[in-house]
mmCIF file with all atom_site columns, C-alpha atoms in Angstrom:
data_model
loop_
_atom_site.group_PDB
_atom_site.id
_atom_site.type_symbol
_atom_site.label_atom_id
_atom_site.label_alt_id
_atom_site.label_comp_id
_atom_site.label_asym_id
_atom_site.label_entity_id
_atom_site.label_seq_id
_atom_site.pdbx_PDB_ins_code
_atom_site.Cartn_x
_atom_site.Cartn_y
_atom_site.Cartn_z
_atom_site.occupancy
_atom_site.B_iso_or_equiv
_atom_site.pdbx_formal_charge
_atom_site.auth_seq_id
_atom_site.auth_comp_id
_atom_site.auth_asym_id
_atom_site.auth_atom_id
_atom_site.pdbx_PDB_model_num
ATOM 1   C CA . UNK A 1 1   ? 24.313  -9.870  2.275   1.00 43.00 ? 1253 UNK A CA 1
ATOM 2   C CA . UNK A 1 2   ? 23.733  -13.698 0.262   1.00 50.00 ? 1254 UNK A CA 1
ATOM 3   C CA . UNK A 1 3   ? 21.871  -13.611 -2.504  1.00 54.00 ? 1255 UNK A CA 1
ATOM 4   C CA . UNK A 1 4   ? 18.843  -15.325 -0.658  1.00 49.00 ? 1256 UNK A CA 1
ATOM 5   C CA . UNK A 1 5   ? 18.707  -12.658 1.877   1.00 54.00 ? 1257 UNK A CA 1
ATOM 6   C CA . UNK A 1 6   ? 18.437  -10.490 -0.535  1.00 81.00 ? 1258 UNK A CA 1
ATOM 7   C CA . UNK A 1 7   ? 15.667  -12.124 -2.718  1.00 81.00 ? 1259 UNK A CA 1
ATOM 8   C CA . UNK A 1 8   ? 13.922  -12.712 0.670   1.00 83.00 ? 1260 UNK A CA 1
ATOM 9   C CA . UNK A 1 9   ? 14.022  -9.065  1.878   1.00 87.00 ? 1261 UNK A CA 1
ATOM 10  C CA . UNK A 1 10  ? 12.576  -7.879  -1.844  1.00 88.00 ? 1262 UNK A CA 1
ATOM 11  C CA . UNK A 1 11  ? 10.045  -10.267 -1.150  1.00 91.00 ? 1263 UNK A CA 1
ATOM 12  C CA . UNK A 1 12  ? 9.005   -8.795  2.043   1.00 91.00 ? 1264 UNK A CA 1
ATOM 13  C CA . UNK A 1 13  ? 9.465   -5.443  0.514   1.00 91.00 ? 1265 UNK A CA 1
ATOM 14  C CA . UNK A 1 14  ? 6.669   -6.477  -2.064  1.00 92.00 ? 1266 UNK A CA 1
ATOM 15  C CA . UNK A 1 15  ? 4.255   -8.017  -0.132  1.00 93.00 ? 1267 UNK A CA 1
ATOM 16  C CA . UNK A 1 16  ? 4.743   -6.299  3.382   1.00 91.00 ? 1268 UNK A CA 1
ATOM 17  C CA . UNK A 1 17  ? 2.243   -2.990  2.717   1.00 87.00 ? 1269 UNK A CA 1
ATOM 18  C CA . UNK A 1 18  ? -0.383  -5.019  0.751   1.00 90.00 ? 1270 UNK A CA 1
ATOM 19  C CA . UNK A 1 19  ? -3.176  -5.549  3.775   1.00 85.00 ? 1271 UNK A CA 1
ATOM 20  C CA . UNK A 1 20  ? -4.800  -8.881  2.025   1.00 93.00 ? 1272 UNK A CA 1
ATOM 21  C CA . UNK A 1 21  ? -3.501  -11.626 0.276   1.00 96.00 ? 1273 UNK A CA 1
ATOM 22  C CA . UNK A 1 22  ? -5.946  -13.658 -1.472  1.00 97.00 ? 1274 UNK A CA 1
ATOM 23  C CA . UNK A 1 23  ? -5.341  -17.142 -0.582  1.00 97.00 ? 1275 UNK A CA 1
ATOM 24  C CA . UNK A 1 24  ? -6.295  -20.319 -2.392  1.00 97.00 ? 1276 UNK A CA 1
ATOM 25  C CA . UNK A 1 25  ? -7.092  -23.854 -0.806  1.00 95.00 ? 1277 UNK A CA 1
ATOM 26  C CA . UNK A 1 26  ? -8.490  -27.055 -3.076  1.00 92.00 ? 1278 UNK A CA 1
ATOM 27  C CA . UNK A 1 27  ? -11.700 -28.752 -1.976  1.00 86.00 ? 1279 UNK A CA 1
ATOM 28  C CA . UNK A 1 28  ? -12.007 -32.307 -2.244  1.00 79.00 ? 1280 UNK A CA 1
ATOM 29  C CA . UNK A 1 29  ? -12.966 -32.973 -5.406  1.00 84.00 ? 1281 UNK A CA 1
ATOM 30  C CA . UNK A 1 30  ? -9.752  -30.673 -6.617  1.00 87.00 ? 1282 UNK A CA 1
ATOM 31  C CA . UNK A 1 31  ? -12.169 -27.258 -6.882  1.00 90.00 ? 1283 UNK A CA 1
ATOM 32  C CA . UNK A 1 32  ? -10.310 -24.179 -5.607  1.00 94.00 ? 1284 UNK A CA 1
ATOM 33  C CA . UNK A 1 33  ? -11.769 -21.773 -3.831  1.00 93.00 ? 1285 UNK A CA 1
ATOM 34  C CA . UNK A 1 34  ? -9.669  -18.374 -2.607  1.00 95.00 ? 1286 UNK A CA 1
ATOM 35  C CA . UNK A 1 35  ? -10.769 -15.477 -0.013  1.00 95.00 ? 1287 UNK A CA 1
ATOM 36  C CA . UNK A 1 36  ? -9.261  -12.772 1.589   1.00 96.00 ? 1288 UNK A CA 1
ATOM 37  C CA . UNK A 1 37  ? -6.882  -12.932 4.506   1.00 97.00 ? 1289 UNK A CA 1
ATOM 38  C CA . UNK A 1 38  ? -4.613  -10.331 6.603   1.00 95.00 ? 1290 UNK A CA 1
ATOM 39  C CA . UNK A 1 39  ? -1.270  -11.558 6.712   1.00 95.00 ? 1291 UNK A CA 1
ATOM 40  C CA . UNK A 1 40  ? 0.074   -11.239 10.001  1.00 95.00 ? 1292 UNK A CA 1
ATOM 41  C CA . UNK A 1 41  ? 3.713   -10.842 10.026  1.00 92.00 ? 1293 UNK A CA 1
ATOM 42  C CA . UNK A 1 42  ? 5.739   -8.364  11.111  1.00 88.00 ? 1294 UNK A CA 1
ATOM 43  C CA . UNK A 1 43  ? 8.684   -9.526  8.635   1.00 86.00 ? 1295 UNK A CA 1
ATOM 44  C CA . UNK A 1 44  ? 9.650   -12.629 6.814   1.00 81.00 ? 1296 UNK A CA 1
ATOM 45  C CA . UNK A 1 45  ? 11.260  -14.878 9.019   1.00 78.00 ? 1297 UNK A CA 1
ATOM 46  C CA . UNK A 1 46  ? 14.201  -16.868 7.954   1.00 73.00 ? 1298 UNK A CA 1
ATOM 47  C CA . UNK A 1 47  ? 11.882  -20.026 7.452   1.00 77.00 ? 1299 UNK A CA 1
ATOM 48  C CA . UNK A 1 48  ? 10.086  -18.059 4.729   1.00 90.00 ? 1300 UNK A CA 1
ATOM 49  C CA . UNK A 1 49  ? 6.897   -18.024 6.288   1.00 94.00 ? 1301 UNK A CA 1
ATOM 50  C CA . UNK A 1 50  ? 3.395   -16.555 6.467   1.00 96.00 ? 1302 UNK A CA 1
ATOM 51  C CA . UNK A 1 51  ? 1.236   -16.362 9.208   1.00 97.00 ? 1303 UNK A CA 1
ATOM 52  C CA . UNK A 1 52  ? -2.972  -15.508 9.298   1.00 97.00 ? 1304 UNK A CA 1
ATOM 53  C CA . UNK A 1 53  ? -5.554  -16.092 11.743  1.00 97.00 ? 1305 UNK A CA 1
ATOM 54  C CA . UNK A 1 54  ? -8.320  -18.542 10.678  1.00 97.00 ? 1306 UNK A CA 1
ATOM 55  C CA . UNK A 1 55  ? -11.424 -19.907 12.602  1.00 96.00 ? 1307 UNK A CA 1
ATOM 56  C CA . UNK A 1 56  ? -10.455 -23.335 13.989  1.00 95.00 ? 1308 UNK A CA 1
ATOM 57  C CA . UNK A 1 57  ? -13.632 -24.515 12.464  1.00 93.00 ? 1309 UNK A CA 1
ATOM 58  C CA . UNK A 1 58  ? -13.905 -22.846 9.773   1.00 92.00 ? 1310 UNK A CA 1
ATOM 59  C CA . UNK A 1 59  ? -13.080 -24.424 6.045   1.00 91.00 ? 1311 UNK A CA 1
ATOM 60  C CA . UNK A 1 60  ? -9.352  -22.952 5.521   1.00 93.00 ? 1312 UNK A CA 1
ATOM 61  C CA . UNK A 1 61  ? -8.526  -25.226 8.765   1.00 93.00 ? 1313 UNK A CA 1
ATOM 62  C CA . UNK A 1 62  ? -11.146 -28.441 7.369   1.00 90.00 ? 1314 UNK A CA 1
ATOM 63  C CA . UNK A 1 63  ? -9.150  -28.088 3.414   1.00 91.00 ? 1315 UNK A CA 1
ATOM 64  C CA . UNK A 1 64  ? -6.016  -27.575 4.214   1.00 93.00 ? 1316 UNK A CA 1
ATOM 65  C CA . UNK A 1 65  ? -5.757  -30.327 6.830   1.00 89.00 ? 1317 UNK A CA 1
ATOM 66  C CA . UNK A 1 66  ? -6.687  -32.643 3.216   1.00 90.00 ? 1318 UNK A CA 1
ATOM 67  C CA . UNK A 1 67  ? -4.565  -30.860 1.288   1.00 92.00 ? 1319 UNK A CA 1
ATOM 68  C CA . UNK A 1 68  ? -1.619  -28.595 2.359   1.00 95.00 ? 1320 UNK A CA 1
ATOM 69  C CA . UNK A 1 69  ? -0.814  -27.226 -1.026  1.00 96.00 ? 1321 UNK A CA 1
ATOM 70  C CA . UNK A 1 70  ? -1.646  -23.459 -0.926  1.00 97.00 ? 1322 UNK A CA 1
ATOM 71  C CA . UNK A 1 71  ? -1.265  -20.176 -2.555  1.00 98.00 ? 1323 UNK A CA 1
ATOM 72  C CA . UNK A 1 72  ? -1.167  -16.760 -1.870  1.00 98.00 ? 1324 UNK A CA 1
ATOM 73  C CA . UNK A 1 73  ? -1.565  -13.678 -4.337  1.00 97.00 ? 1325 UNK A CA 1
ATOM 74  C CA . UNK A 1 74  ? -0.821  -10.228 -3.311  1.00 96.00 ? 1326 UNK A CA 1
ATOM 75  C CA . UNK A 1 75  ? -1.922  -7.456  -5.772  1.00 95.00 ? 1327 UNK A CA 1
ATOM 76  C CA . UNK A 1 76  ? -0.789  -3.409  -4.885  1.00 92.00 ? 1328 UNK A CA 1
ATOM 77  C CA . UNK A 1 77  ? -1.925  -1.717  -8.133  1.00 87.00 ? 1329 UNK A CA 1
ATOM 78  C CA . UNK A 1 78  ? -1.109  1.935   -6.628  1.00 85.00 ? 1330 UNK A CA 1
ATOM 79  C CA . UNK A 1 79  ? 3.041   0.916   -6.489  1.00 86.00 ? 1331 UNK A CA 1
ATOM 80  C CA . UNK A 1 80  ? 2.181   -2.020  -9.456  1.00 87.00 ? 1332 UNK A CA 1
ATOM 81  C CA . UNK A 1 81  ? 3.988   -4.668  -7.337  1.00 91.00 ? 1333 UNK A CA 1
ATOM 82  C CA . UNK A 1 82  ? 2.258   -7.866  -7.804  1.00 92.00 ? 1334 UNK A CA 1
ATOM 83  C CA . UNK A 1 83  ? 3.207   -10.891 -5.814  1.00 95.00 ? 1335 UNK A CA 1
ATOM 84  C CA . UNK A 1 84  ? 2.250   -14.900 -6.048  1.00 97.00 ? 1336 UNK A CA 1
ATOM 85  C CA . UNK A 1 85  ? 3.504   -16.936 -3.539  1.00 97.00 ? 1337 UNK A CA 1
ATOM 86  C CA . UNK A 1 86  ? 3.286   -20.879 -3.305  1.00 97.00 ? 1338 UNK A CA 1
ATOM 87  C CA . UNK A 1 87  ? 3.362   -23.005 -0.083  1.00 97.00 ? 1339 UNK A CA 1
ATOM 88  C CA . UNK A 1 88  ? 2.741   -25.520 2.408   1.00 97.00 ? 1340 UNK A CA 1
ATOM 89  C CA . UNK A 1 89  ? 0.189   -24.596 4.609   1.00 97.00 ? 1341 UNK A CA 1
ATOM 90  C CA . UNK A 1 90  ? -0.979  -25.950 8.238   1.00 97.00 ? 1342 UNK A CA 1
ATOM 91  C CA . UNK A 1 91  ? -2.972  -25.278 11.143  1.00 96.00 ? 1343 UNK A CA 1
ATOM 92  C CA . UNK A 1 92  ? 0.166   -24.829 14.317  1.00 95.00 ? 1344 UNK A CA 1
ATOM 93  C CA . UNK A 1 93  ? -0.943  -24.172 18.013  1.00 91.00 ? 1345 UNK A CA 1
ATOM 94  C CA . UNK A 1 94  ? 1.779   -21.753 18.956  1.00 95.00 ? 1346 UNK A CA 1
ATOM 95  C CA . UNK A 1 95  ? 0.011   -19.116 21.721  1.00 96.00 ? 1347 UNK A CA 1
ATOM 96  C CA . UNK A 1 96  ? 3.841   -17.552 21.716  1.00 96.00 ? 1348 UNK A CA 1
ATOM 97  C CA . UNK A 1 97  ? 3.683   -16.834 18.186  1.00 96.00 ? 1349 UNK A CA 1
ATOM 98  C CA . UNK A 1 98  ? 0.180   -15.781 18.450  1.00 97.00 ? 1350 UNK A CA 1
ATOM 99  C CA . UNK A 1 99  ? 0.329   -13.569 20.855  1.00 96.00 ? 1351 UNK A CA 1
ATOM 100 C CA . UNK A 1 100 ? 3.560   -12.512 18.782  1.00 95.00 ? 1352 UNK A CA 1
ATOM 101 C CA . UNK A 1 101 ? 1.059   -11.536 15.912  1.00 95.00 ? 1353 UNK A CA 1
ATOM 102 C CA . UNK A 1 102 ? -1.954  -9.970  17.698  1.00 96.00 ? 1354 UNK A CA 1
ATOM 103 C CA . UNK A 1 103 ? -3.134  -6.905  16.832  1.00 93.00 ? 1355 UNK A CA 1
ATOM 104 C CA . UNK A 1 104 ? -6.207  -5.240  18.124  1.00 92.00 ? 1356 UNK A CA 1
ATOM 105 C CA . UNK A 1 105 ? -7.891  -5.313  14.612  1.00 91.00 ? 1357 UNK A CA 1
ATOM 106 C CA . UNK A 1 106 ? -8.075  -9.223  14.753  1.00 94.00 ? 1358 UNK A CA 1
ATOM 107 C CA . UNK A 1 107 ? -10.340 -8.644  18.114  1.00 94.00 ? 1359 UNK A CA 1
ATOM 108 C CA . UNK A 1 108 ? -13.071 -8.133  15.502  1.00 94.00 ? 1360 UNK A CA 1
ATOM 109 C CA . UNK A 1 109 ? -13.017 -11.428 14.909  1.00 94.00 ? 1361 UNK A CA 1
ATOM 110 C CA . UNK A 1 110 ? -11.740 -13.168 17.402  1.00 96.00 ? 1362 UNK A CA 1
ATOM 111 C CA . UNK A 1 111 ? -12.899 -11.311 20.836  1.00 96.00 ? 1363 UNK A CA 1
ATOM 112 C CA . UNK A 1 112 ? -11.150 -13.741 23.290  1.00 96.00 ? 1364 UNK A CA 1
ATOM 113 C CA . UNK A 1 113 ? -8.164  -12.231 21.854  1.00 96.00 ? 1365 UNK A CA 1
ATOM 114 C CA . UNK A 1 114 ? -4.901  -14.872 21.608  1.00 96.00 ? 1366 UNK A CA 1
ATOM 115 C CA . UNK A 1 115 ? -6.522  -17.516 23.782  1.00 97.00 ? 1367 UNK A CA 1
ATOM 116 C CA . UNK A 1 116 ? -9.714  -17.641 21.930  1.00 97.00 ? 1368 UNK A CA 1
ATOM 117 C CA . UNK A 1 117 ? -10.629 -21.015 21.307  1.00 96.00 ? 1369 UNK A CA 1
ATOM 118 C CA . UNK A 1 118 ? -11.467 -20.133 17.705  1.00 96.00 ? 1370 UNK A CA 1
ATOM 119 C CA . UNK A 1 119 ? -8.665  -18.609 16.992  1.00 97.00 ? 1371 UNK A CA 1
ATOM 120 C CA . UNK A 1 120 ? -6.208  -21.103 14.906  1.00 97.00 ? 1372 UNK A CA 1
ATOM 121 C CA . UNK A 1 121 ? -2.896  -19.872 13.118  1.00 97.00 ? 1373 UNK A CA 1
ATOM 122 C CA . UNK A 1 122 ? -2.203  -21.143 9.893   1.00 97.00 ? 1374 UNK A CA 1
ATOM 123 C CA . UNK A 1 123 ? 1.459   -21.113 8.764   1.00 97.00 ? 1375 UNK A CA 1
ATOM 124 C CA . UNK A 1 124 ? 2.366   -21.621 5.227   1.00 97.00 ? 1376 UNK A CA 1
ATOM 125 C CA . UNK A 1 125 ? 5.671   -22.209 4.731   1.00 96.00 ? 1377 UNK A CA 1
ATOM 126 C CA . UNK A 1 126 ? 6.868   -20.399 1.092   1.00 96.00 ? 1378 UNK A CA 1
ATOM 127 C CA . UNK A 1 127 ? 8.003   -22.915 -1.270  1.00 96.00 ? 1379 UNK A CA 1
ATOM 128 C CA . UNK A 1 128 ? 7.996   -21.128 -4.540  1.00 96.00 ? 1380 UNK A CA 1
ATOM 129 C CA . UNK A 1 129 ? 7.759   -17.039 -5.242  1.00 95.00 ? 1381 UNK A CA 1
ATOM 130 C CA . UNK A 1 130 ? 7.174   -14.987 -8.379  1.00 95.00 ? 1382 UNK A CA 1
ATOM 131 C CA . UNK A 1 131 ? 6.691   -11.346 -8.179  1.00 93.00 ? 1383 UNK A CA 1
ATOM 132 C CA . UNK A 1 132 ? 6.327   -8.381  -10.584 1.00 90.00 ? 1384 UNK A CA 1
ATOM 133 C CA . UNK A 1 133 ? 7.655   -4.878  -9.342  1.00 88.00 ? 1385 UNK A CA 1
ATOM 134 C CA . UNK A 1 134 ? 7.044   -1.958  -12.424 1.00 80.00 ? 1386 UNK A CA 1
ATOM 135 C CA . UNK A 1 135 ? 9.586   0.587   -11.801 1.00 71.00 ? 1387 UNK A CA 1
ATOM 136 C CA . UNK A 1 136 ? 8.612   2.941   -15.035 1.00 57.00 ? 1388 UNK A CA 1
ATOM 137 C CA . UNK A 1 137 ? 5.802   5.740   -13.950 1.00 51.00 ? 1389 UNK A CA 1
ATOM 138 C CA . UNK A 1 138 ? 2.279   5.331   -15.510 1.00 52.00 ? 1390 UNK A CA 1
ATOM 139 C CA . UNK A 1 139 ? 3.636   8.010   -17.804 1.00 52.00 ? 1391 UNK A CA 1
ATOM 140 C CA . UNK A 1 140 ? 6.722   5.881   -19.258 1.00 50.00 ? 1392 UNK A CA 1
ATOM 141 C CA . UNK A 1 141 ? 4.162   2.731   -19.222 1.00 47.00 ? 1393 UNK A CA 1
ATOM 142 C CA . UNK A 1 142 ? 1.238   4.508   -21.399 1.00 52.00 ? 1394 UNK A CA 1
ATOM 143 C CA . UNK A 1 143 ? 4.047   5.680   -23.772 1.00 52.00 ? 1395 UNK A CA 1
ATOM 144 C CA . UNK A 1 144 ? 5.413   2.432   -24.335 1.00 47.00 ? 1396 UNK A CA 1
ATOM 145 C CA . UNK A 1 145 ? 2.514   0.456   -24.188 1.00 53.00 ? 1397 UNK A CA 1
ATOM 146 C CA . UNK A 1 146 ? 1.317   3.406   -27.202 1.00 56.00 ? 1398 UNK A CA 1
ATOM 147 C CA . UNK A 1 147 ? 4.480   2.860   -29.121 1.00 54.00 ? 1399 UNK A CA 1
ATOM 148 C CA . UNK A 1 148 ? 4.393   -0.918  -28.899 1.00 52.00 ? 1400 UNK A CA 1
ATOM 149 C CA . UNK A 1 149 ? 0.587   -0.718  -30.128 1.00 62.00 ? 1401 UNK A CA 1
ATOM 150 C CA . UNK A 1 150 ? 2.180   1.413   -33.102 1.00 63.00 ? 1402 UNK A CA 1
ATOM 151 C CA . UNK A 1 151 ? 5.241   -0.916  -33.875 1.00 66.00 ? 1403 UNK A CA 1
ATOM 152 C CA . UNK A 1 152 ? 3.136   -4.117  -33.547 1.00 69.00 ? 1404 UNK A CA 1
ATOM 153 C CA . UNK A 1 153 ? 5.926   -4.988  -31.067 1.00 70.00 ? 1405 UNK A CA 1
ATOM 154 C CA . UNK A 1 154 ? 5.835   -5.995  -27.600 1.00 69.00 ? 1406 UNK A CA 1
ATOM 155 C CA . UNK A 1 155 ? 6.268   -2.948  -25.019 1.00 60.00 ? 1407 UNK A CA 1
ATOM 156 C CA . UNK A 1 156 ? 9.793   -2.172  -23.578 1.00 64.00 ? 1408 UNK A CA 1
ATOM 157 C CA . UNK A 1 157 ? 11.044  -3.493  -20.322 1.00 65.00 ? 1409 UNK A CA 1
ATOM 158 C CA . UNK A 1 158 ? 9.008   -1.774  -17.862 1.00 62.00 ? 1410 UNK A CA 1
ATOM 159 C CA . UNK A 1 159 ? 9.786   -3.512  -14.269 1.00 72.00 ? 1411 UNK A CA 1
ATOM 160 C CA . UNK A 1 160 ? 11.065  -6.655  -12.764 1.00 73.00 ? 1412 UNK A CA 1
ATOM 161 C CA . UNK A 1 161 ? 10.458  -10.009 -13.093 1.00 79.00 ? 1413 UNK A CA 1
ATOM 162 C CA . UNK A 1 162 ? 11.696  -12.796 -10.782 1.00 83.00 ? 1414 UNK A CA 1
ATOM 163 C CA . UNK A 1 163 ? 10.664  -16.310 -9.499  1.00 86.00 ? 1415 UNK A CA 1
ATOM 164 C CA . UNK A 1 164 ? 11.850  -17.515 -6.253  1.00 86.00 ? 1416 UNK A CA 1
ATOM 165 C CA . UNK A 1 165 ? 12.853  -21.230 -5.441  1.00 87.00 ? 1417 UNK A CA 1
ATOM 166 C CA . UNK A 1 166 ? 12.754  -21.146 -1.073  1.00 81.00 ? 1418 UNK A CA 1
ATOM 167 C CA . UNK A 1 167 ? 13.003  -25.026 -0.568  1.00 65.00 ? 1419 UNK A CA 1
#
């Protein structure tokens, strides 16, 4: 297994059980603004991409057709993994690919199911990944965060670190 397959698949592993990514789009005028979305994959595809389902009319399709520069920040306190991703984002019509990624809990939203006109899929296309994975239990991490409050020094090693070049 390469190196990037690797770094790819710990990737996945990090983000694949967190249910919403937060993802941030610029308005004109360079203000950000982030909400809540379900990624849709099933795994991380070899073209290091992420899929959701947005409204067609809606302002993640208006902002990112202006500006395709994107981010999306996964957060899964109960395992500490933590997981920023940077991207290219756009609005594809691929009904194979969408009906690839339906499930019956986007119905709630988008009731004509895959063919709903609504229903766009954005793609964002990972350019750049950092993610945080602690490994030490909360027990290790309180004891080291207590020691490093004693010592005046910073805590031990508690997890890993990496950022992730994809382009």
């Amino acid at each position: 297994m390469s190196k990037t397959e690797t770094d790819h698949d710990k990737l996945w592993e990090l983000i694949k059980d967190t249910k919403f990514g937060m993802f941030t789009h610029q308005h004109a005028g360079g203000m950000l603004h982030s909400q809540p979305l379900t990624t849709q994959n099933k795994a991380l595809d070899e073209g290091v991409t992420l899929y959701f389902f947005v409204s067609s009319k809606g302002e993640v399709a208006e902002h990112v057709a202006e500006n395709d520069q994107v981010n999306v920040a996964y957060a899964n306190p109960s395992s500490d993994s933590y997981v920023s991703v940077s991207g290219q984002a756009l609005i594809v019509e691929d009904m194979g690919k969408k009906e690839e990624l339906w499930s019956p809990m986007a119905k709630a939203w988008f009731p004509g199911g895959p063919t709903d006109p609504d229903l766009a899929l954005l793609q964002v296309r990972i350019t750049h990944a950092e993610y945080w994975d602690v490994t030490e239990s909360k027990m290790v991490q309180l004891a080291k965060m207590a020691k490093a409050a004693l010592t005046g020094k910073p805590p031990e090693k508690m997890g890993e670190h990496k950022e992730l070049r994809m382009s």
